[in-house]
XYZ file of C-alpha atoms in Angstrom:
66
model
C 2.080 -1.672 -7.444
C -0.647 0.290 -5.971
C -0.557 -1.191 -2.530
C 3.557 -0.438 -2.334
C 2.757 3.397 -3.410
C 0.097 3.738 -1.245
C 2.293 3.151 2.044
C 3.183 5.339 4.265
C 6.621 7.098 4.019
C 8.577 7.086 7.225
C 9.249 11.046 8.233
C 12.657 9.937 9.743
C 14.179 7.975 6.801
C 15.486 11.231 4.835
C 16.639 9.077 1.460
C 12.924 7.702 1.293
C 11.415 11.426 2.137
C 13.392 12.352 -0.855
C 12.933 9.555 -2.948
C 9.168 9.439 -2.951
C 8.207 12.317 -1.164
C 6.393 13.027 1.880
C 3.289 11.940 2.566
C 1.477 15.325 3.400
C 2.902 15.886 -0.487
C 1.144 12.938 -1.716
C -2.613 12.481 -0.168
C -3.451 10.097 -2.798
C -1.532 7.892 -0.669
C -4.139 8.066 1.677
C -6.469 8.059 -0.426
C -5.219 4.805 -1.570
C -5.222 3.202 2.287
C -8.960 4.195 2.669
C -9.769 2.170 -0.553
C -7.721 -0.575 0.349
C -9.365 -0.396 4.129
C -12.636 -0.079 2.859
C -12.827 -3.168 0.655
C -10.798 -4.926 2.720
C -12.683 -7.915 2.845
C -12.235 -8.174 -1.244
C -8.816 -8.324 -0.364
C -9.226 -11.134 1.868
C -11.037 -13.503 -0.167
C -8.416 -13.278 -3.472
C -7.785 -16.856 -4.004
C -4.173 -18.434 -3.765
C -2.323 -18.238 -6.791
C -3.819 -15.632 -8.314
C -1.003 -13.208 -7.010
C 2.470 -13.830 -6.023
C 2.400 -14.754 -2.450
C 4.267 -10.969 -1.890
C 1.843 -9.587 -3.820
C -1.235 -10.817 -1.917
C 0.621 -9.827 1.495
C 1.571 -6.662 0.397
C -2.599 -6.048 -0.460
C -3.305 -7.662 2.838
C -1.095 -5.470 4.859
C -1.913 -2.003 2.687
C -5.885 -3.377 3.524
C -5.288 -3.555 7.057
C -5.751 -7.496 7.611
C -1.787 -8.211 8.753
């Protein structure tokens, strides 16, 4: 759940904008990213099955490994 709210929101996609807000609203968000970038290499060593296959993809993209 983190690593979904933590991604950026796309300026140009107005329904999303107003949805979840910008991001400049919500600098948690990247907050979130630098966390996720910095242990990145946690990320990387979760074993298989631990997480839905989404789930782990979803950490490895927010962590900067995809």
């Amino acid at each position: 759940m983190v690593a979904d709210y933590s991604r950026p929101i796309d300026s140009g996609n107005e329904a999303m904008a107003l949805w979840f807000g910008s991001d400049s609203d919500h600098p948690e968000r990247e907050q979130c990213r630098a966390v996720f970038a910095q242990h990145a290499n946690v990320v990387a060593m979760l074993p298989e099955g631990l997480i839905s296959p989404d789930d782990r993809a979803k950490l490895r993209q927010v962590a900067g490994l995809l």
